[in-house]
């Protein structure tokens, strides 16, 4: 504490109120006039009020003054580790001193607070701008620096000594250092300069400044350590100031010049304030750094706003140019789309024409092929000599190869035309596995291979015909390209999906062939183009069927180490069902016991069918129409046991219509088997409901008799009418 004594001469007691004006005082002031207490910034023994950053005006009661000499005592109490002192005081009429008081209050207290609030808002504004331009860090650096400086000044003026010393002084100094450091980094970014080592050192100094201040406390006071740190801070200002000055002199850009001027002014004001803090004679001086900060931020704010507006104008210009380019591109795109639509329409028309041609020609193309197969089967039954049997076998192989190639071409055409439909249902996977074992085990044994199919109880949700077609292709290829070892078929569950896998120990595939094998007409190990090995369409059809089912195919293979072909499908809950599968009853039927009503308008095919059926012990009543067939049946004097009819007959008559009339004539449950060479669904609309089973030409004799055996009743039983469409091996669903 310290006492100050003043004298004030008053010759005559004044008629107006007098006052004592103190521009700057310590932490707590107590004023006595002629030994009488007239004012105090805090109650005796209480906490000091915030007098450091504002002037004081003490009103003197008239009763406290006397004519002549008046003695004024001021008691000053300071806070430890805090600058304290007393400026010059003024005694006089209160009205005259009030103007000086308000001017000083505005300059010393209200002005810095207003500037701090403005800087904080400006900082928030530039942070918002930065959020729109994240690529330019100058907005972020300037925005954060402005907010830091605003917070520091508001704390210093309105919340002075809110923390006890030394923490208060350290907090103020650290924020000061952070503000100056951010502005230094901003200046470098603004002029496009980089000082990597300096920037790393500056960031480290900003982070370490409070730690250094605390570390120096045992040796020096916090006021002294703060002055040291602030001096170091001024040293950090020099490098970016020199760089900015160099850029201004060299480029003479408005931005660099303004930054240089603002930086020089701020640096000079900072040196002045640093000197004023440690000089007793400058205790009452006004601090200039807040006003330097105002000048600096105003200049920089204008530059950044100008830069943002320029960028915005460039963006607008680019948008206009882009709109023009988009308009041109849109016009070109529209033109190309029109051409594309036209090309698409032409392609669809060509594809439709191809499909119509194949559908229309399929009947006529299948008929001679079907007849050839039947004649070959009849010849094999009649001619038992080894030479003839070999010749017949070769004919059969050629017919089968033609049948396979023809079916593959038609199937691919139907798939590409989008006419193959999917009929999803729940069924046990084991049903397909059983048929695979029955059909492929002889082929595997013939090559000396093991065919293992692991039993499974899983059910799946898919199209059973398409799914079986895919697995048949996998197993067929596995047996074809495996010379020793075997083939394994299994069903595995992974998560909620089933994986149907076919593994073999065959030749394997190179990695680059694992995708190519699904292309049309791509074949491995067939350089001689042997058509007994197909056209190379099997896996192409498999890929399209998998896509149609919405499932995934996986191929894993390595040369000499075999292959894995897997199909993912959906798992379904198991259901209790009757065993609908009945063993094929393939046998020589009792001689003369079964009468077949054969309805076929193609004479060549009719002759082949009659001969083949007769070889198997059937009695045949043949005709090209309903009338001819009925006449043949009346001649024999018997009712038919089964009707085998071609779908397309002469004129408007169809096999379906003939079969229905024969059922009316003889029995409602008379078994009927349709044969057809049609492939287009729209051409067979009247069998879409599944009234009669259908076999597609060409039909192998074994398959024909299998189906006849399924349809004919067992001894003493009723006919079993299976409501399904039967397709030959390798064919896809036709409806």
JSON list of N, CA and C in Angstrom, two decimals, residues 401-455:
[
{"chain": "A", "resi": 401, "resn": "UNK", "atom": "N", "xyz": [-25.28, -84.42, -81.28]},
{"chain": "A", "resi": 401, "resn": "UNK", "atom": "CA", "xyz": [-24.49, -83.19, -81.39]},
{"chain": "A", "resi": 401, "resn": "UNK", "atom": "C", "xyz": [-25.30, -82.09, -82.06]},
{"chain": "A", "resi": 402, "resn": "UNK", "atom": "N", "xyz": [-26.03, -82.46, -83.15]},
{"chain": "A", "resi": 402, "resn": "UNK", "atom": "CA", "xyz": [-26.88, -81.46, -83.80]},
{"chain": "A", "resi": 402, "resn": "UNK", "atom": "C", "xyz": [-27.98, -80.97, -82.86]},
{"chain": "A", "resi": 403, "resn": "UNK", "atom": "N", "xyz": [-28.54, -81.91, -82.12]},
{"chain": "A", "resi": 403, "resn": "UNK", "atom": "CA", "xyz": [-29.59, -81.55, -81.16]},
{"chain": "A", "resi": 403, "resn": "UNK", "atom": "C", "xyz": [-29.06, -80.56, -80.12]},
{"chain": "A", "resi": 404, "resn": "UNK", "atom": "N", "xyz": [-27.87, -80.85, -79.59]},
{"chain": "A", "resi": 404, "resn": "UNK", "atom": "CA", "xyz": [-27.29, -79.98, -78.56]},
{"chain": "A", "resi": 404, "resn": "UNK", "atom": "C", "xyz": [-27.00, -78.59, -79.11]},
{"chain": "A", "resi": 405, "resn": "UNK", "atom": "N", "xyz": [-26.36, -78.54, -80.29]},
{"chain": "A", "resi": 405, "resn": "UNK", "atom": "CA", "xyz": [-26.03, -77.24, -80.87]},
{"chain": "A", "resi": 405, "resn": "UNK", "atom": "C", "xyz": [-27.30, -76.44, -81.19]},
{"chain": "A", "resi": 406, "resn": "UNK", "atom": "N", "xyz": [-28.30, -77.12, -81.73]},
{"chain": "A", "resi": 406, "resn": "UNK", "atom": "CA", "xyz": [-29.53, -76.43, -82.08]},
{"chain": "A", "resi": 406, "resn": "UNK", "atom": "C", "xyz": [-30.22, -75.88, -80.83]},
{"chain": "A", "resi": 407, "resn": "UNK", "atom": "N", "xyz": [-30.26, -76.68, -79.79]},
{"chain": "A", "resi": 407, "resn": "UNK", "atom": "CA", "xyz": [-30.88, -76.23, -78.54]},
{"chain": "A", "resi": 407, "resn": "UNK", "atom": "C", "xyz": [-30.13, -75.05, -77.93]},
{"chain": "A", "resi": 408, "resn": "UNK", "atom": "N", "xyz": [-28.79, -75.10, -77.97]},
{"chain": "A", "resi": 408, "resn": "UNK", "atom": "CA", "xyz": [-28.01, -74.01, -77.39]},
{"chain": "A", "resi": 408, "resn": "UNK", "atom": "C", "xyz": [-28.25, -72.71, -78.14]},
{"chain": "A", "resi": 409, "resn": "UNK", "atom": "N", "xyz": [-28.29, -72.79, -79.47]},
{"chain": "A", "resi": 409, "resn": "UNK", "atom": "CA", "xyz": [-28.54, -71.58, -80.25]},
{"chain": "A", "resi": 409, "resn": "UNK", "atom": "C", "xyz": [-29.93, -71.01, -79.93]},
{"chain": "A", "resi": 410, "resn": "UNK", "atom": "N", "xyz": [-30.92, -71.86, -79.87]},
{"chain": "A", "resi": 410, "resn": "UNK", "atom": "CA", "xyz": [-32.27, -71.39, -79.56]},
{"chain": "A", "resi": 410, "resn": "UNK", "atom": "C", "xyz": [-32.35, -70.84, -78.14]},
{"chain": "A", "resi": 411, "resn": "UNK", "atom": "N", "xyz": [-31.70, -71.54, -77.21]},
{"chain": "A", "resi": 411, "resn": "UNK", "atom": "CA", "xyz": [-31.74, -71.06, -75.82]},
{"chain": "A", "resi": 411, "resn": "UNK", "atom": "C", "xyz": [-31.10, -69.69, -75.70]},
{"chain": "A", "resi": 412, "resn": "UNK", "atom": "N", "xyz": [-29.93, -69.51, -76.33]},
{"chain": "A", "resi": 412, "resn": "UNK", "atom": "CA", "xyz": [-29.24, -68.22, -76.25]},
{"chain": "A", "resi": 412, "resn": "UNK", "atom": "C", "xyz": [-30.10, -67.13, -76.88]},
{"chain": "A", "resi": 413, "resn": "UNK", "atom": "N", "xyz": [-30.76, -67.47, -77.97]},
{"chain": "A", "resi": 413, "resn": "UNK", "atom": "CA", "xyz": [-31.63, -66.49, -78.62]},
{"chain": "A", "resi": 413, "resn": "UNK", "atom": "C", "xyz": [-32.78, -66.10, -77.71]},
{"chain": "A", "resi": 414, "resn": "UNK", "atom": "N", "xyz": [-33.39, -67.08, -77.05]},
{"chain": "A", "resi": 414, "resn": "UNK", "atom": "CA", "xyz": [-34.50, -66.79, -76.14]},
{"chain": "A", "resi": 414, "resn": "UNK", "atom": "C", "xyz": [-34.04, -65.94, -74.95]},
{"chain": "A", "resi": 415, "resn": "UNK", "atom": "N", "xyz": [-32.87, -66.26, -74.41]},
{"chain": "A", "resi": 415, "resn": "UNK", "atom": "CA", "xyz": [-32.35, -65.49, -73.28]},
{"chain": "A", "resi": 415, "resn": "UNK", "atom": "C", "xyz": [-32.05, -64.05, -73.68]},
{"chain": "A", "resi": 416, "resn": "UNK", "atom": "N", "xyz": [-31.41, -63.87, -74.82]},
{"chain": "A", "resi": 416, "resn": "UNK", "atom": "CA", "xyz": [-31.08, -62.52, -75.28]},
{"chain": "A", "resi": 416, "resn": "UNK", "atom": "C", "xyz": [-32.34, -61.73, -75.61]},
{"chain": "A", "resi": 417, "resn": "UNK", "atom": "N", "xyz": [-33.38, -62.42, -76.05]},
{"chain": "A", "resi": 417, "resn": "UNK", "atom": "CA", "xyz": [-34.62, -61.72, -76.38]},
{"chain": "A", "resi": 417, "resn": "UNK", "atom": "C", "xyz": [-35.46, -61.42, -75.15]},
{"chain": "A", "resi": 418, "resn": "UNK", "atom": "N", "xyz": [-35.04, -61.92, -73.99]},
{"chain": "A", "resi": 418, "resn": "UNK", "atom": "CA", "xyz": [-35.78, -61.67, -72.75]},
{"chain": "A", "resi": 418, "resn": "UNK", "atom": "C", "xyz": [-37.09, -62.43, -72.66]},
{"chain": "A", "resi": 419, "resn": "UNK", "atom": "N", "xyz": [-37.18, -63.57, -73.36]},
{"chain": "A", "resi": 419, "resn": "UNK", "atom": "CA", "xyz": [-38.43, -64.33, -73.36]},
{"chain": "A", "resi": 419, "resn": "UNK", "atom": "C", "xyz": [-38.41, -65.51, -72.41]},
{"chain": "A", "resi": 420, "resn": "UNK", "atom": "N", "xyz": [-37.28, -65.72, -71.75]},
{"chain": "A", "resi": 420, "resn": "UNK", "atom": "CA", "xyz": [-37.21, -66.80, -70.78]},
{"chain": "A", "resi": 420, "resn": "UNK", "atom": "C", "xyz": [-37.70, -66.27, -69.44]},
{"chain": "A", "resi": 421, "resn": "UNK", "atom": "N", "xyz": [-38.66, -66.92, -68.86]},
{"chain": "A", "resi": 421, "resn": "UNK", "atom": "CA", "xyz": [-39.26, -66.48, -67.61]},
{"chain": "A", "resi": 421, "resn": "UNK", "atom": "C", "xyz": [-38.71, -67.27, -66.44]},
{"chain": "A", "resi": 422, "resn": "UNK", "atom": "N", "xyz": [-38.88, -66.70, -65.26]},
{"chain": "A", "resi": 422, "resn": "UNK", "atom": "CA", "xyz": [-38.44, -67.34, -64.02]},
{"chain": "A", "resi": 422, "resn": "UNK", "atom": "C", "xyz": [-39.67, -67.66, -63.18]},
{"chain": "A", "resi": 423, "resn": "UNK", "atom": "N", "xyz": [-39.76, -68.92, -62.74]},
{"chain": "A", "resi": 423, "resn": "UNK", "atom": "CA", "xyz": [-40.84, -69.35, -61.86]},
{"chain": "A", "resi": 423, "resn": "UNK", "atom": "C", "xyz": [-40.22, -69.82, -60.55]},
{"chain": "A", "resi": 424, "resn": "UNK", "atom": "N", "xyz": [-40.20, -68.93, -59.56]},
{"chain": "A", "resi": 424, "resn": "UNK", "atom": "CA", "xyz": [-39.57, -69.25, -58.28]},
{"chain": "A", "resi": 424, "resn": "UNK", "atom": "C", "xyz": [-40.50, -70.13, -57.44]},
{"chain": "A", "resi": 425, "resn": "UNK", "atom": "N", "xyz": [-39.92, -71.11, -56.77]},
{"chain": "A", "resi": 425, "resn": "UNK", "atom": "CA", "xyz": [-40.65, -71.92, -55.81]},
{"chain": "A", "resi": 425, "resn": "UNK", "atom": "C", "xyz": [-39.67, -72.52, -54.83]},
{"chain": "A", "resi": 426, "resn": "UNK", "atom": "N", "xyz": [-40.20, -73.09, -53.75]},
{"chain": "A", "resi": 426, "resn": "UNK", "atom": "CA", "xyz": [-39.38, -73.75, -52.75]},
{"chain": "A", "resi": 426, "resn": "UNK", "atom": "C", "xyz": [-39.31, -75.24, -53.09]},
{"chain": "A", "resi": 427, "resn": "UNK", "atom": "N", "xyz": [-38.11, -75.80, -53.07]},
{"chain": "A", "resi": 427, "resn": "UNK", "atom": "CA", "xyz": [-37.95, -77.22, -53.36]},
{"chain": "A", "resi": 427, "resn": "UNK", "atom": "C", "xyz": [-36.67, -77.72, -52.70]},
{"chain": "A", "resi": 428, "resn": "UNK", "atom": "N", "xyz": [-36.59, -79.02, -52.42]},
{"chain": "A", "resi": 428, "resn": "UNK", "atom": "CA", "xyz": [-35.37, -79.57, -51.81]},
{"chain": "A", "resi": 428, "resn": "UNK", "atom": "C", "xyz": [-34.26, -79.71, -52.84]},
{"chain": "A", "resi": 429, "resn": "UNK", "atom": "N", "xyz": [-33.07, -79.32, -52.46]},
{"chain": "A", "resi": 429, "resn": "UNK", "atom": "CA", "xyz": [-31.92, -79.42, -53.36]},
{"chain": "A", "resi": 429, "resn": "UNK", "atom": "C", "xyz": [-31.62, -80.88, -53.70]},
{"chain": "A", "resi": 430, "resn": "UNK", "atom": "N", "xyz": [-31.96, -81.79, -52.78]},
{"chain": "A", "resi": 430, "resn": "UNK", "atom": "CA", "xyz": [-31.64, -83.20, -53.00]},
{"chain": "A", "resi": 430, "resn": "UNK", "atom": "C", "xyz": [-32.34, -83.75, -54.22]},
{"chain": "A", "resi": 431, "resn": "UNK", "atom": "N", "xyz": [-33.52, -83.20, -54.59]},
{"chain": "A", "resi": 431, "resn": "UNK", "atom": "CA", "xyz": [-34.20, -83.66, -55.80]},
{"chain": "A", "resi": 431, "resn": "UNK", "atom": "C", "xyz": [-33.30, -83.52, -57.02]},
{"chain": "A", "resi": 432, "resn": "UNK", "atom": "N", "xyz": [-32.65, -82.36, -57.14]},
{"chain": "A", "resi": 432, "resn": "UNK", "atom": "CA", "xyz": [-31.75, -82.13, -58.28]},
{"chain": "A", "resi": 432, "resn": "UNK", "atom": "C", "xyz": [-30.54, -83.03, -58.15]},
{"chain": "A", "resi": 433, "resn": "UNK", "atom": "N", "xyz": [-30.00, -83.15, -56.94]},
{"chain": "A", "resi": 433, "resn": "UNK", "atom": "CA", "xyz": [-28.81, -84.00, -56.73]},
{"chain": "A", "resi": 433, "resn": "UNK", "atom": "C", "xyz": [-29.10, -85.44, -57.14]},
{"chain": "A", "resi": 434, "resn": "UNK", "atom": "N", "xyz": [-30.30, -85.95, -56.84]},
{"chain": "A", "resi": 434, "resn": "UNK", "atom": "CA", "xyz": [-30.64, -87.33, -57.21]},
{"chain": "A", "resi": 434, "resn": "UNK", "atom": "C", "xyz": [-30.63, -87.50, -58.72]},
{"chain": "A", "resi": 435, "resn": "UNK", "atom": "N", "xyz": [-31.20, -86.54, -59.45]},
{"chain": "A", "resi": 435, "resn": "UNK", "atom": "CA", "xyz": [-31.21, -86.64, -60.91]},
{"chain": "A", "resi": 435, "resn": "UNK", "atom": "C", "xyz": [-29.81, -86.52, -61.49]},
{"chain": "A", "resi": 436, "resn": "UNK", "atom": "N", "xyz": [-28.98, -85.67, -60.88]},
{"chain": "A", "resi": 436, "resn": "UNK", "atom": "CA", "xyz": [-27.60, -85.56, -61.35]},
{"chain": "A", "resi": 436, "resn": "UNK", "atom": "C", "xyz": [-26.86, -86.88, -61.18]},
{"chain": "A", "resi": 437, "resn": "UNK", "atom": "N", "xyz": [-27.05, -87.54, -60.05]},
{"chain": "A", "resi": 437, "resn": "UNK", "atom": "CA", "xyz": [-26.39, -88.83, -59.82]},
{"chain": "A", "resi": 437, "resn": "UNK", "atom": "C", "xyz": [-26.87, -89.86, -60.83]},
{"chain": "A", "resi": 438, "resn": "UNK", "atom": "N", "xyz": [-28.18, -89.91, -61.07]},
{"chain": "A", "resi": 438, "resn": "UNK", "atom": "CA", "xyz": [-28.73, -90.89, -62.00]},
{"chain": "A", "resi": 438, "resn": "UNK", "atom": "C", "xyz": [-28.20, -90.68, -63.42]},
{"chain": "A", "resi": 439, "resn": "UNK", "atom": "N", "xyz": [-28.14, -89.43, -63.85]},
{"chain": "A", "resi": 439, "resn": "UNK", "atom": "CA", "xyz": [-27.78, -89.15, -65.24]},
{"chain": "A", "resi": 439, "resn": "UNK", "atom": "C", "xyz": [-26.28, -89.16, -65.49]},
{"chain": "A", "resi": 440, "resn": "UNK", "atom": "N", "xyz": [-25.47, -88.74, -64.51]},
{"chain": "A", "resi": 440, "resn": "UNK", "atom": "CA", "xyz": [-24.04, -88.56, -64.79]},
{"chain": "A", "resi": 440, "resn": "UNK", "atom": "C", "xyz": [-23.16, -89.67, -64.22]},
{"chain": "A", "resi": 441, "resn": "UNK", "atom": "N", "xyz": [-23.68, -90.50, -63.35]},
{"chain": "A", "resi": 441, "resn": "UNK", "atom": "CA", "xyz": [-22.84, -91.57, -62.80]},
{"chain": "A", "resi": 441, "resn": "UNK", "atom": "C", "xyz": [-22.33, -92.52, -63.89]},
{"chain": "A", "resi": 442, "resn": "UNK", "atom": "N", "xyz": [-23.18, -92.94, -64.85]},
{"chain": "A", "resi": 442, "resn": "UNK", "atom": "CA", "xyz": [-22.64, -93.82, -65.90]},
{"chain": "A", "resi": 442, "resn": "UNK", "atom": "C", "xyz": [-21.50, -93.17, -66.68]},
{"chain": "A", "resi": 443, "resn": "UNK", "atom": "N", "xyz": [-21.62, -91.90, -67.00]},
{"chain": "A", "resi": 443, "resn": "UNK", "atom": "CA", "xyz": [-20.54, -91.22, -67.73]},
{"chain": "A", "resi": 443, "resn": "UNK", "atom": "C", "xyz": [-19.26, -91.17, -66.92]},
{"chain": "A", "resi": 444, "resn": "UNK", "atom": "N", "xyz": [-19.41, -90.90, -65.61]},
{"chain": "A", "resi": 444, "resn": "UNK", "atom": "CA", "xyz": [-18.22, -90.85, -64.76]},
{"chain": "A", "resi": 444, "resn": "UNK", "atom": "C", "xyz": [-17.55, -92.22, -64.67]},
{"chain": "A", "resi": 445, "resn": "UNK", "atom": "N", "xyz": [-18.35, -93.27, -64.47]},
{"chain": "A", "resi": 445, "resn": "UNK", "atom": "CA", "xyz": [-17.78, -94.62, -64.37]},
{"chain": "A", "resi": 445, "resn": "UNK", "atom": "C", "xyz": [-17.12, -95.03, -65.68]},
{"chain": "A", "resi": 446, "resn": "UNK", "atom": "N", "xyz": [-17.71, -94.60, -66.80]},
{"chain": "A", "resi": 446, "resn": "UNK", "atom": "CA", "xyz": [-17.13, -94.93, -68.10]},
{"chain": "A", "resi": 446, "resn": "UNK", "atom": "C", "xyz": [-15.73, -94.36, -68.25]},
{"chain": "A", "resi": 447, "resn": "UNK", "atom": "N", "xyz": [-15.45, -93.20, -67.61]},
{"chain": "A", "resi": 447, "resn": "UNK", "atom": "CA", "xyz": [-14.11, -92.60, -67.66]},
{"chain": "A", "resi": 447, "resn": "UNK", "atom": "C", "xyz": [-13.25, -93.00, -66.47]},
{"chain": "A", "resi": 448, "resn": "UNK", "atom": "N", "xyz": [-13.76, -93.87, -65.62]},
{"chain": "A", "resi": 448, "resn": "UNK", "atom": "CA", "xyz": [-13.00, -94.30, -64.46]},
{"chain": "A", "resi": 448, "resn": "UNK", "atom": "C", "xyz": [-12.90, -93.24, -63.38]},
{"chain": "A", "resi": 449, "resn": "UNK", "atom": "N", "xyz": [-13.93, -92.37, -63.27]},
{"chain": "A", "resi": 449, "resn": "UNK", "atom": "CA", "xyz": [-13.93, -91.29, -62.29]},
{"chain": "A", "resi": 449, "resn": "UNK", "atom": "C", "xyz": [-14.91, -91.59, -61.17]},
{"chain": "A", "resi": 450, "resn": "UNK", "atom": "N", "xyz": [-14.66, -90.98, -60.04]},
{"chain": "A", "resi": 450, "resn": "UNK", "atom": "CA", "xyz": [-15.61, -91.02, -58.93]},
{"chain": "A", "resi": 450, "resn": "UNK", "atom": "C", "xyz": [-16.54, -89.81, -59.02]},
{"chain": "A", "resi": 451, "resn": "UNK", "atom": "N", "xyz": [-17.83, -90.07, -58.90]},
{"chain": "A", "resi": 451, "resn": "UNK", "atom": "CA", "xyz": [-18.81, -88.98, -58.81]},
{"chain": "A", "resi": 451, "resn": "UNK", "atom": "C", "xyz": [-19.44, -89.07, -57.43]},
{"chain": "A", "resi": 452, "resn": "UNK", "atom": "N", "xyz": [-19.10, -88.09, -56.59]},
{"chain": "A", "resi": 452, "resn": "UNK", "atom": "CA", "xyz": [-19.63, -88.06, -55.23]},
{"chain": "A", "resi": 452, "resn": "UNK", "atom": "C", "xyz": [-20.57, -86.86, -55.09]},
{"chain": "A", "resi": 453, "resn": "UNK", "atom": "N", "xyz": [-21.76, -87.14, -54.62]},
{"chain": "A", "resi": 453, "resn": "UNK", "atom": "CA", "xyz": [-22.74, -86.08, -54.36]},
{"chain": "A", "resi": 453, "resn": "UNK", "atom": "C", "xyz": [-23.15, -86.19, -52.90]},
{"chain": "A", "resi": 454, "resn": "UNK", "atom": "N", "xyz": [-22.80, -85.19, -52.14]},
{"chain": "A", "resi": 454, "resn": "UNK", "atom": "CA", "xyz": [-23.11, -85.22, -50.72]},
{"chain": "A", "resi": 454, "resn": "UNK", "atom": "C", "xyz": [-24.61, -84.97, -50.49]},
{"chain": "A", "resi": 455, "resn": "UNK", "atom": "N", "xyz": [-25.26, -85.86, -49.76]},
{"chain": "A", "resi": 455, "resn": "UNK", "atom": "CA", "xyz": [-26.68, -85.65, -49.47]},
{"chain": "A", "resi": 455, "resn": "UNK", "atom": "C", "xyz": [-26.89, -84.36, -48.68]}
]
